[in-house]
PDB file of C-alpha atoms and ligand atoms in Angstrom:
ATOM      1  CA  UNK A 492       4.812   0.712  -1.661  1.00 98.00           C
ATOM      2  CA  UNK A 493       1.500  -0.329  -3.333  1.00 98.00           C
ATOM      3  CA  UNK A 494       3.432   1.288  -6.845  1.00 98.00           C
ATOM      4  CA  UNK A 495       6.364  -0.301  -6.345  1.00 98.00           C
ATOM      5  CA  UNK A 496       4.277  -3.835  -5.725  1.00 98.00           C
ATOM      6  CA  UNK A 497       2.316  -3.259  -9.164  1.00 98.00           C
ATOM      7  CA  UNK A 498       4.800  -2.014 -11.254  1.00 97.00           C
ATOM      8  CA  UNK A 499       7.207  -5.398 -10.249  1.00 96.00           C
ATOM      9  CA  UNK A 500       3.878  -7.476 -10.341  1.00 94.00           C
ATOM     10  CA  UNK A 501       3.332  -5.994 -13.780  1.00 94.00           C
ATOM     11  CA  UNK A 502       6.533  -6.660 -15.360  1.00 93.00           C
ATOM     12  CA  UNK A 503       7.321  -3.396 -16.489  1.00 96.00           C
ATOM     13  CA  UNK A 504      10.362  -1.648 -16.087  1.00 96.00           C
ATOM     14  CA  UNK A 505      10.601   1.494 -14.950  1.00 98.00           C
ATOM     15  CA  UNK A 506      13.810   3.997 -13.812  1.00 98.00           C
ATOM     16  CA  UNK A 507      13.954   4.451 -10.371  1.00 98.00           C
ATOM     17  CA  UNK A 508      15.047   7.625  -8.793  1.00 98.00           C
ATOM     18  CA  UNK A 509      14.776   7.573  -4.591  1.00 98.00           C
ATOM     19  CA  UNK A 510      13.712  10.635  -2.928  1.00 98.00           C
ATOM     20  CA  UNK A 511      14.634  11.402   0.536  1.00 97.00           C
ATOM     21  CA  UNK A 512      11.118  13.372   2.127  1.00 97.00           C
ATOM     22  CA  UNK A 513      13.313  15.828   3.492  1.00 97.00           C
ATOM     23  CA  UNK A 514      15.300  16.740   0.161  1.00 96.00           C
ATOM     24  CA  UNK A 515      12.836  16.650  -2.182  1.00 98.00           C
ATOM     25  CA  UNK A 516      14.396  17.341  -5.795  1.00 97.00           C
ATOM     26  CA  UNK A 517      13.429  20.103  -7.978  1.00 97.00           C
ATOM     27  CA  UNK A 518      12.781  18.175 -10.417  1.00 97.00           C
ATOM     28  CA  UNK A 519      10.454  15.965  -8.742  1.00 98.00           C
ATOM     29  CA  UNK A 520       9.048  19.377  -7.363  1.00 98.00           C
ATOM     30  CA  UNK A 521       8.907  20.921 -11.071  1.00 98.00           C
ATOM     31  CA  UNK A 522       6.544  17.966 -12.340  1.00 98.00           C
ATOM     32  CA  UNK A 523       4.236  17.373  -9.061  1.00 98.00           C
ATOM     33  CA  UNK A 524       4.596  20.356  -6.941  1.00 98.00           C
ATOM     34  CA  UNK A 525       2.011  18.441  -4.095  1.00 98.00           C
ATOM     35  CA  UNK A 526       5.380  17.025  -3.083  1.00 98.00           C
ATOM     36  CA  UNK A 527       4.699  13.457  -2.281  1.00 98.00           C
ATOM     37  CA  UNK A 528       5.696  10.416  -3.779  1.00 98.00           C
ATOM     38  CA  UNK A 529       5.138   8.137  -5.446  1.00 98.00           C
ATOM     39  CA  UNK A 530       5.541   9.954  -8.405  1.00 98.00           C
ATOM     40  CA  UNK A 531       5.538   8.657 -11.941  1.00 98.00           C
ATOM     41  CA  UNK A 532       6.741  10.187 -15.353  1.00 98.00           C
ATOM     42  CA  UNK A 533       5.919   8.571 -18.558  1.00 98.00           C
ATOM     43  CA  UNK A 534       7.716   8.670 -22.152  1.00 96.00           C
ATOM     44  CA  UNK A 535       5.400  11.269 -23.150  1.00 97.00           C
ATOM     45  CA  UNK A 536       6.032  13.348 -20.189  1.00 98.00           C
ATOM     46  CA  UNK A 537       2.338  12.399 -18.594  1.00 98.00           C
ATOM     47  CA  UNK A 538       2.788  12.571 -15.236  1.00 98.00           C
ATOM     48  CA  UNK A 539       1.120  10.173 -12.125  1.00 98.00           C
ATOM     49  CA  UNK A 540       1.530  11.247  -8.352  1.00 98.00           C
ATOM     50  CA  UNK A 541      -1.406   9.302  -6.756  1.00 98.00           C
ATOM     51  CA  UNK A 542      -0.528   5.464  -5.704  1.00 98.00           C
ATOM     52  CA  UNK A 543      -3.179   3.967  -6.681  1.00 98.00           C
ATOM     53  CA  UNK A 544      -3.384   5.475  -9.780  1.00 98.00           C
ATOM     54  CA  UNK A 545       0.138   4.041 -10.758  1.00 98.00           C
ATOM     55  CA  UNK A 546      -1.365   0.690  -9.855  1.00 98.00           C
ATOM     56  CA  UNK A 547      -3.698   1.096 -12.295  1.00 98.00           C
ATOM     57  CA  UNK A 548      -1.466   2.449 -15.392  1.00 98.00           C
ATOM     58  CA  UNK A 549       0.892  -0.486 -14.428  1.00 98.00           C
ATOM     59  CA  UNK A 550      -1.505  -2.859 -14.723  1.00 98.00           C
ATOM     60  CA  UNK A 551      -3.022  -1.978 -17.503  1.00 97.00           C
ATOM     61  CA  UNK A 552      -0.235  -1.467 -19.538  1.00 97.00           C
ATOM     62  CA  UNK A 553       0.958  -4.955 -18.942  1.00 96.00           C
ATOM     63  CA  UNK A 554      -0.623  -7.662 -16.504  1.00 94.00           C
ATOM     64  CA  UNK A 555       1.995  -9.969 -16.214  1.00 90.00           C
ATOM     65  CA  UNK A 556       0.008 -11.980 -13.235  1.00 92.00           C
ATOM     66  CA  UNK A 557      -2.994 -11.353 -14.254  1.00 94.00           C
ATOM     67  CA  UNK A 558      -4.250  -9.578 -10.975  1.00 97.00           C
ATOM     68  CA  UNK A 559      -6.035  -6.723 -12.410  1.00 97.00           C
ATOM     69  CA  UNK A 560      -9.091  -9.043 -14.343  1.00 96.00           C
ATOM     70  CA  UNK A 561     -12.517  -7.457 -15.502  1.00 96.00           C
ATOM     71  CA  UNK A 562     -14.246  -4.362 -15.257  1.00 97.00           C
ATOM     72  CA  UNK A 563     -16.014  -5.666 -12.453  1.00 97.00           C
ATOM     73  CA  UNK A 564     -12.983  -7.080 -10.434  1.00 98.00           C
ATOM     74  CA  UNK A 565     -11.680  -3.376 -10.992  1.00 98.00           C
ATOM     75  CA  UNK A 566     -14.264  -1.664  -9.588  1.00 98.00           C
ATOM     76  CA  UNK A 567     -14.642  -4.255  -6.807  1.00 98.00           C
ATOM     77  CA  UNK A 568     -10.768  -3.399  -6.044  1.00 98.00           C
ATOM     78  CA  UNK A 569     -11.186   0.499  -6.297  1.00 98.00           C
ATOM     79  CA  UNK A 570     -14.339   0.159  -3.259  1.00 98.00           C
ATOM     80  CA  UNK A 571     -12.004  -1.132  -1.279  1.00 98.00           C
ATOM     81  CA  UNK A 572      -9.142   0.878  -1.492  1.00 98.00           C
ATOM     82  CA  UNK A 573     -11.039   3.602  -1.450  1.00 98.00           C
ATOM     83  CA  UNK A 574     -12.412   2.587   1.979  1.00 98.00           C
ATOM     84  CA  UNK A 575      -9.106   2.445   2.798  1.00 98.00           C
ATOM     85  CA  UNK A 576      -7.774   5.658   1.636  1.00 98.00           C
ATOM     86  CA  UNK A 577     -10.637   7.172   3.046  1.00 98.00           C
ATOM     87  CA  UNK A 578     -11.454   5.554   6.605  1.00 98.00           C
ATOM     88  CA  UNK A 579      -8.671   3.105   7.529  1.00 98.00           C
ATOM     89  CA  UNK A 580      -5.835   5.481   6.967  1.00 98.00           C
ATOM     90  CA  UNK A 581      -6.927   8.411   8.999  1.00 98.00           C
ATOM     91  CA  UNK A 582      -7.426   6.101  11.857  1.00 98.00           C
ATOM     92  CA  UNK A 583      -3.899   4.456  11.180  1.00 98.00           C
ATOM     93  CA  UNK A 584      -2.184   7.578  10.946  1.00 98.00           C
ATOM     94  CA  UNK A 585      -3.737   8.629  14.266  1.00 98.00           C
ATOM     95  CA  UNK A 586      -2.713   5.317  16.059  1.00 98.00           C
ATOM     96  CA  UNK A 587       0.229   5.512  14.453  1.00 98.00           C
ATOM     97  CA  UNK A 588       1.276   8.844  15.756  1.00 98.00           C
ATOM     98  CA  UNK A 589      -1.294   9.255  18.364  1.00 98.00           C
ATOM     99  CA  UNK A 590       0.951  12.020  20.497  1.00 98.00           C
ATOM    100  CA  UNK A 591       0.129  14.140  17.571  1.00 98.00           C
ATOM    101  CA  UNK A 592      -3.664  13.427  18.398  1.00 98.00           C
ATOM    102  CA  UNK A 593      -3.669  13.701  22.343  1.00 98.00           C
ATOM    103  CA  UNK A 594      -7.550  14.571  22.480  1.00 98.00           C
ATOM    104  CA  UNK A 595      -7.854  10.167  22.247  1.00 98.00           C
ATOM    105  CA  UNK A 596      -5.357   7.441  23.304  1.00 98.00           C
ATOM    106  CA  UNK A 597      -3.460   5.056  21.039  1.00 98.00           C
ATOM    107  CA  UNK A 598      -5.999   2.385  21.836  1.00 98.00           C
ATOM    108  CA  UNK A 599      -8.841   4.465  21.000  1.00 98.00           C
ATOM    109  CA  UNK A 600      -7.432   5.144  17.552  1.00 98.00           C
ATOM    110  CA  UNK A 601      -6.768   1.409  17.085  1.00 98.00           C
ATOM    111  CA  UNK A 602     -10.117   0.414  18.156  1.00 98.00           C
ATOM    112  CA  UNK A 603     -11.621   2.465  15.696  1.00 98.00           C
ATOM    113  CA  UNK A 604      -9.065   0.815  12.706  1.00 98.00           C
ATOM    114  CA  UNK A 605     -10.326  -2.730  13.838  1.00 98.00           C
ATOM    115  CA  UNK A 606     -13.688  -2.473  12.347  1.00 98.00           C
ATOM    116  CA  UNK A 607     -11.428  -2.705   8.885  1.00 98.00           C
ATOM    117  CA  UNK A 608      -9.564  -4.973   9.850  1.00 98.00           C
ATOM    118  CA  UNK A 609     -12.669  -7.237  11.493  1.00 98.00           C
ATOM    119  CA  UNK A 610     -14.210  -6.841   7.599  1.00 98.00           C
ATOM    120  CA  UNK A 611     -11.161  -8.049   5.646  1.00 98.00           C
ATOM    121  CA  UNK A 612     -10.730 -10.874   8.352  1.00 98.00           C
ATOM    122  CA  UNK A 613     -14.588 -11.850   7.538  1.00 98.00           C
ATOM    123  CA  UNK A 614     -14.110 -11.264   3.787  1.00 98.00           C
ATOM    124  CA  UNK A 615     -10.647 -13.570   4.155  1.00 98.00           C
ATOM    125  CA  UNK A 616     -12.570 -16.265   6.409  1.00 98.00           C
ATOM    126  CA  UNK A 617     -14.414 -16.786   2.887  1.00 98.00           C
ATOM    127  CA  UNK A 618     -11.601 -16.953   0.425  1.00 98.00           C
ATOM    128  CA  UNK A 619      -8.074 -16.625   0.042  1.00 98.00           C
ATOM    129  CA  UNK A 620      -7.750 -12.976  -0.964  1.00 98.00           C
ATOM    130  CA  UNK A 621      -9.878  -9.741  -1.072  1.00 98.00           C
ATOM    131  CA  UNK A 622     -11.733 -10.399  -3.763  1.00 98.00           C
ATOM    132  CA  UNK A 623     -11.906 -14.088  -4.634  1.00 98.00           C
ATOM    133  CA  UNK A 624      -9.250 -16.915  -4.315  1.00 98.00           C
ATOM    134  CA  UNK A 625      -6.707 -15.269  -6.461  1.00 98.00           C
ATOM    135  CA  UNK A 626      -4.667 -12.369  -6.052  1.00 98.00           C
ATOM    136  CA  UNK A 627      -5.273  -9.081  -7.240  1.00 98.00           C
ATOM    137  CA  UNK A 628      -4.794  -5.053  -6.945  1.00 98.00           C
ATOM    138  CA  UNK A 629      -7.228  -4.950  -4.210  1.00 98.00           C
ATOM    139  CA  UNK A 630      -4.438  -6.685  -2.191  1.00 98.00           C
ATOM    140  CA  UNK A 631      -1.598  -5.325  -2.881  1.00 98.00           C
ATOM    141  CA  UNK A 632      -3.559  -1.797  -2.607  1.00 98.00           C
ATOM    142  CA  UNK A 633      -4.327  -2.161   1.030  1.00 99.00           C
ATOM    143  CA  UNK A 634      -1.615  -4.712   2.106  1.00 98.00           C
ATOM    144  CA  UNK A 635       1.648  -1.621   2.654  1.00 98.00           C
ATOM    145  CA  UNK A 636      -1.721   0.103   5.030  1.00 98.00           C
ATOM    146  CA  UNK A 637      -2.233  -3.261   7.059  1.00 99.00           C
ATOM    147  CA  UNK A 638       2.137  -3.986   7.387  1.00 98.00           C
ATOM    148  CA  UNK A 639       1.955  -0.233   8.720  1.00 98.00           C
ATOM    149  CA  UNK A 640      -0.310  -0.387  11.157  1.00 98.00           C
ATOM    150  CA  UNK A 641       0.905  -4.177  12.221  1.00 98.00           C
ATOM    151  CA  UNK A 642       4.057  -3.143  13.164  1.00 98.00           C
ATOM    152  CA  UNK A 643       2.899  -0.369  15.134  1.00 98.00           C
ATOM    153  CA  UNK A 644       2.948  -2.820  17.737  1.00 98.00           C
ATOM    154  CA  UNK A 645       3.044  -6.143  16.390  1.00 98.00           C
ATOM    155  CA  UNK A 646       3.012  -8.197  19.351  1.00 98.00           C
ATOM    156  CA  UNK A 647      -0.573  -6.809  19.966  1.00 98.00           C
ATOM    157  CA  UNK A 648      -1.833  -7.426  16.176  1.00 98.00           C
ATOM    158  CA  UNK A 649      -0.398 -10.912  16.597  1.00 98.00           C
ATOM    159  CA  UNK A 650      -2.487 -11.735  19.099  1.00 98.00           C
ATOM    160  CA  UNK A 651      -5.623 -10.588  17.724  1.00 98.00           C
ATOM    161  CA  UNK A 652      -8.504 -13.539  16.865  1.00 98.00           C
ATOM    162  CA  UNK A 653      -8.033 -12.018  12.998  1.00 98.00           C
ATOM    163  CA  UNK A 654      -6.409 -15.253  12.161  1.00 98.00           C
ATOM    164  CA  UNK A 655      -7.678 -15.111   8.535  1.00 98.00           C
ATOM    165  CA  UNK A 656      -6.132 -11.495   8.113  1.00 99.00           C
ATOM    166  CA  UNK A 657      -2.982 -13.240   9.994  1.00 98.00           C
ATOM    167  CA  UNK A 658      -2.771 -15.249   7.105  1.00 98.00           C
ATOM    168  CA  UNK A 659      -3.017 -13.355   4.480  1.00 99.00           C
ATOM    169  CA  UNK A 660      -0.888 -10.647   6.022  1.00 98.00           C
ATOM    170  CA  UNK A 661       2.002 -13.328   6.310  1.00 98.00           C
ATOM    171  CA  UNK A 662       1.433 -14.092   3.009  1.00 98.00           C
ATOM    172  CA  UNK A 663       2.708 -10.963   1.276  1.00 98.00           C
ATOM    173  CA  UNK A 664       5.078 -10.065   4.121  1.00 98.00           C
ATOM    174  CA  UNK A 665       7.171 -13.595   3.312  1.00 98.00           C
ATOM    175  CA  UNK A 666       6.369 -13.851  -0.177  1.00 98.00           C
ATOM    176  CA  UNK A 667       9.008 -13.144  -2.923  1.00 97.00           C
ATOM    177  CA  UNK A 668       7.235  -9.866  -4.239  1.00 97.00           C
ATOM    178  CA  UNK A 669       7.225  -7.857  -1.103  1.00 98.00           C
ATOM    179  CA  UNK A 670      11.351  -8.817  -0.475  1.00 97.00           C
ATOM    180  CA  UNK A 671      12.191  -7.724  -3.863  1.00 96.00           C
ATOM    181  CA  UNK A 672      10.560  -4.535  -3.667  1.00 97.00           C
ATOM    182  CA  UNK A 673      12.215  -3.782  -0.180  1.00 96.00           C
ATOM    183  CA  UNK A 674      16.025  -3.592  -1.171  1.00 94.00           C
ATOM    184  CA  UNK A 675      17.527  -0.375  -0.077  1.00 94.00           C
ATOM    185  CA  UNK A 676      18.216   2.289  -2.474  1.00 94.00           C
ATOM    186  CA  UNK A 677      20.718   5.517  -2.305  1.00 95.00           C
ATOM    187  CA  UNK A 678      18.980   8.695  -2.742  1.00 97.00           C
ATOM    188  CA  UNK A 679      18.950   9.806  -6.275  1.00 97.00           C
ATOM    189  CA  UNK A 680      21.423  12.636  -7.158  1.00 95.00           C
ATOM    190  CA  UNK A 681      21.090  14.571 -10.422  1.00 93.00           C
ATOM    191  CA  UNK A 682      24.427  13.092 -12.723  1.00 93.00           C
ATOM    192  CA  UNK A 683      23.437   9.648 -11.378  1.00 94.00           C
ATOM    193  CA  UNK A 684      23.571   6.686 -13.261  1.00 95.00           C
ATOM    194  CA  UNK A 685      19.678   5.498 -14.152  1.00 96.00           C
ATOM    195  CA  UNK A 686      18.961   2.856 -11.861  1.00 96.00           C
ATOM    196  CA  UNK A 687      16.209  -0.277 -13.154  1.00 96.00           C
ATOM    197  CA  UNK A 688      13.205  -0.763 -11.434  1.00 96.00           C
TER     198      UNK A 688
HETATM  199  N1  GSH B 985      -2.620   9.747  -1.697  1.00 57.34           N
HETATM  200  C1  GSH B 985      -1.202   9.780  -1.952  1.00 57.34           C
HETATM  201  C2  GSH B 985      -0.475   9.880  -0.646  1.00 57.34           C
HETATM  202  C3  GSH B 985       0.993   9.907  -0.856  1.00 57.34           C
HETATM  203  C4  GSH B 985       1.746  10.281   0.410  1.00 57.34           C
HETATM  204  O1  GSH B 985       1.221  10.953   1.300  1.00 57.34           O
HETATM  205  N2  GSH B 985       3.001   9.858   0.472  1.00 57.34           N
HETATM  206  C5  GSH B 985       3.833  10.231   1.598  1.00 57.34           C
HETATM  207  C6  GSH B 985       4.899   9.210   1.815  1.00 57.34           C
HETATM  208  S1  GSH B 985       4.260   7.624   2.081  1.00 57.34           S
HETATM  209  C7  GSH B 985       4.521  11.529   1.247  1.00 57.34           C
HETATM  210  O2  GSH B 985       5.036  11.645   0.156  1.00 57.34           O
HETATM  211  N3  GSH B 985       4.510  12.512   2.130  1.00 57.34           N
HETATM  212  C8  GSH B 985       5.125  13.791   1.860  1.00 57.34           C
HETATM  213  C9  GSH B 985       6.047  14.263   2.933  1.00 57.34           C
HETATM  214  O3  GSH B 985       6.180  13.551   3.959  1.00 57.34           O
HETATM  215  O4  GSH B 985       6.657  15.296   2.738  1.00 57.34           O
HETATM  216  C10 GSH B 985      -0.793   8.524  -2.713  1.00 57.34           C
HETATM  217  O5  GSH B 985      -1.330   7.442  -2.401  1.00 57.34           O
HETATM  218  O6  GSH B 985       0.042   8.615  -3.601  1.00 57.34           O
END
């Protein structure tokens, strides 16, 4: 999702093939055997599998918004999502399926994901987004992690005193961006016609 968000934020175009996880294509196989998506292939044949590396071609090959900004904004943005990728998600992914992980319960698992979710609040009690009034990769990089784990049981995240993360969070969820990267597409087939990003 965090691709998808750059690569429409960018501008660029890009041909979109859908991939069902359960029928991964050979030819998706045949260029990133690691098997997950997203996966990108450029004109010279360069390929991309890691998210948030796709965030960062996008945006540097065209910054249409202007979210991507200095050196320093860039390395202020890859911190975070790297806390992200590396803490918040493994506690996510155990809330999120916690009867995978019976040795702790759901709540356990979410407990542990708040003390992210307590630093963005405090960092969005300051300003308006991650990393200073004005949007940028930082946000969209985390925001698909935060939607996830909201709606694992959003009546409880609702009610949480994180009303600056609240905020933000509604932000993206109602904002033009996130609906126009959300329309449903048919899995690709090979003979199909190239569908526009
Ligand atoms: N670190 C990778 C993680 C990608 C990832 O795990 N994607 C999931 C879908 S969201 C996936 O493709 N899983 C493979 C599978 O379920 O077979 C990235 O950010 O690109």
């Amino acid at each position: 999702m965090r691709a998808r968000l750059a690569i429409k934020q960018s501008g660029i175009k890009v041909v979109l093939r859908e991939v069902v996880l359960r029928n991964k294509p050979a030819s998706m196989l045949s260029i990133s055997p690691k098997g997950t998506v997203p996966v990108l292939q450029l004109a010279n044949g360069d390929v991309i599998d890691e998210s948030w590396d796709i965030v960062h071609w996008a945006t540097s090959e065209h910054d249409a918004n202007n979210i991507r900004g200095d050196l320093k904004r860039v390395s202020e943005a890859n911190q975070w999502v790297l806390k992200n990728d590396n803490e918040f998600k493994q506690h996510l992914d155990h809330y999120k399926y916690a009867d995978r992980f019976p040795e702790f319960s759901a709540e356990h698992y979410r407990t542990q994901a708040e003390t992210f979710l307590s630093l963005l609040n405090q960092r969005l009690a300051q300003q308006a987004f991650l990393l200073d009034d004005q949007p940028s990769i930082a946000d969209i990089g985390i925001f698909p992690f935060i939607r996830q784990f909201a709606h694992v049981d959003i009546e409880w995240f609702r009610q949480t005193p994180y009303e600056h993360l609240h905020r933000w969070f509604d932000y993206y969820l109602s904002s033009e961006l996130f609906t126009s990267i959300m329309s449903k597409y048919p899995a690709w087939e090979e003979g199909q016609d190239k569908l526009l990003f």
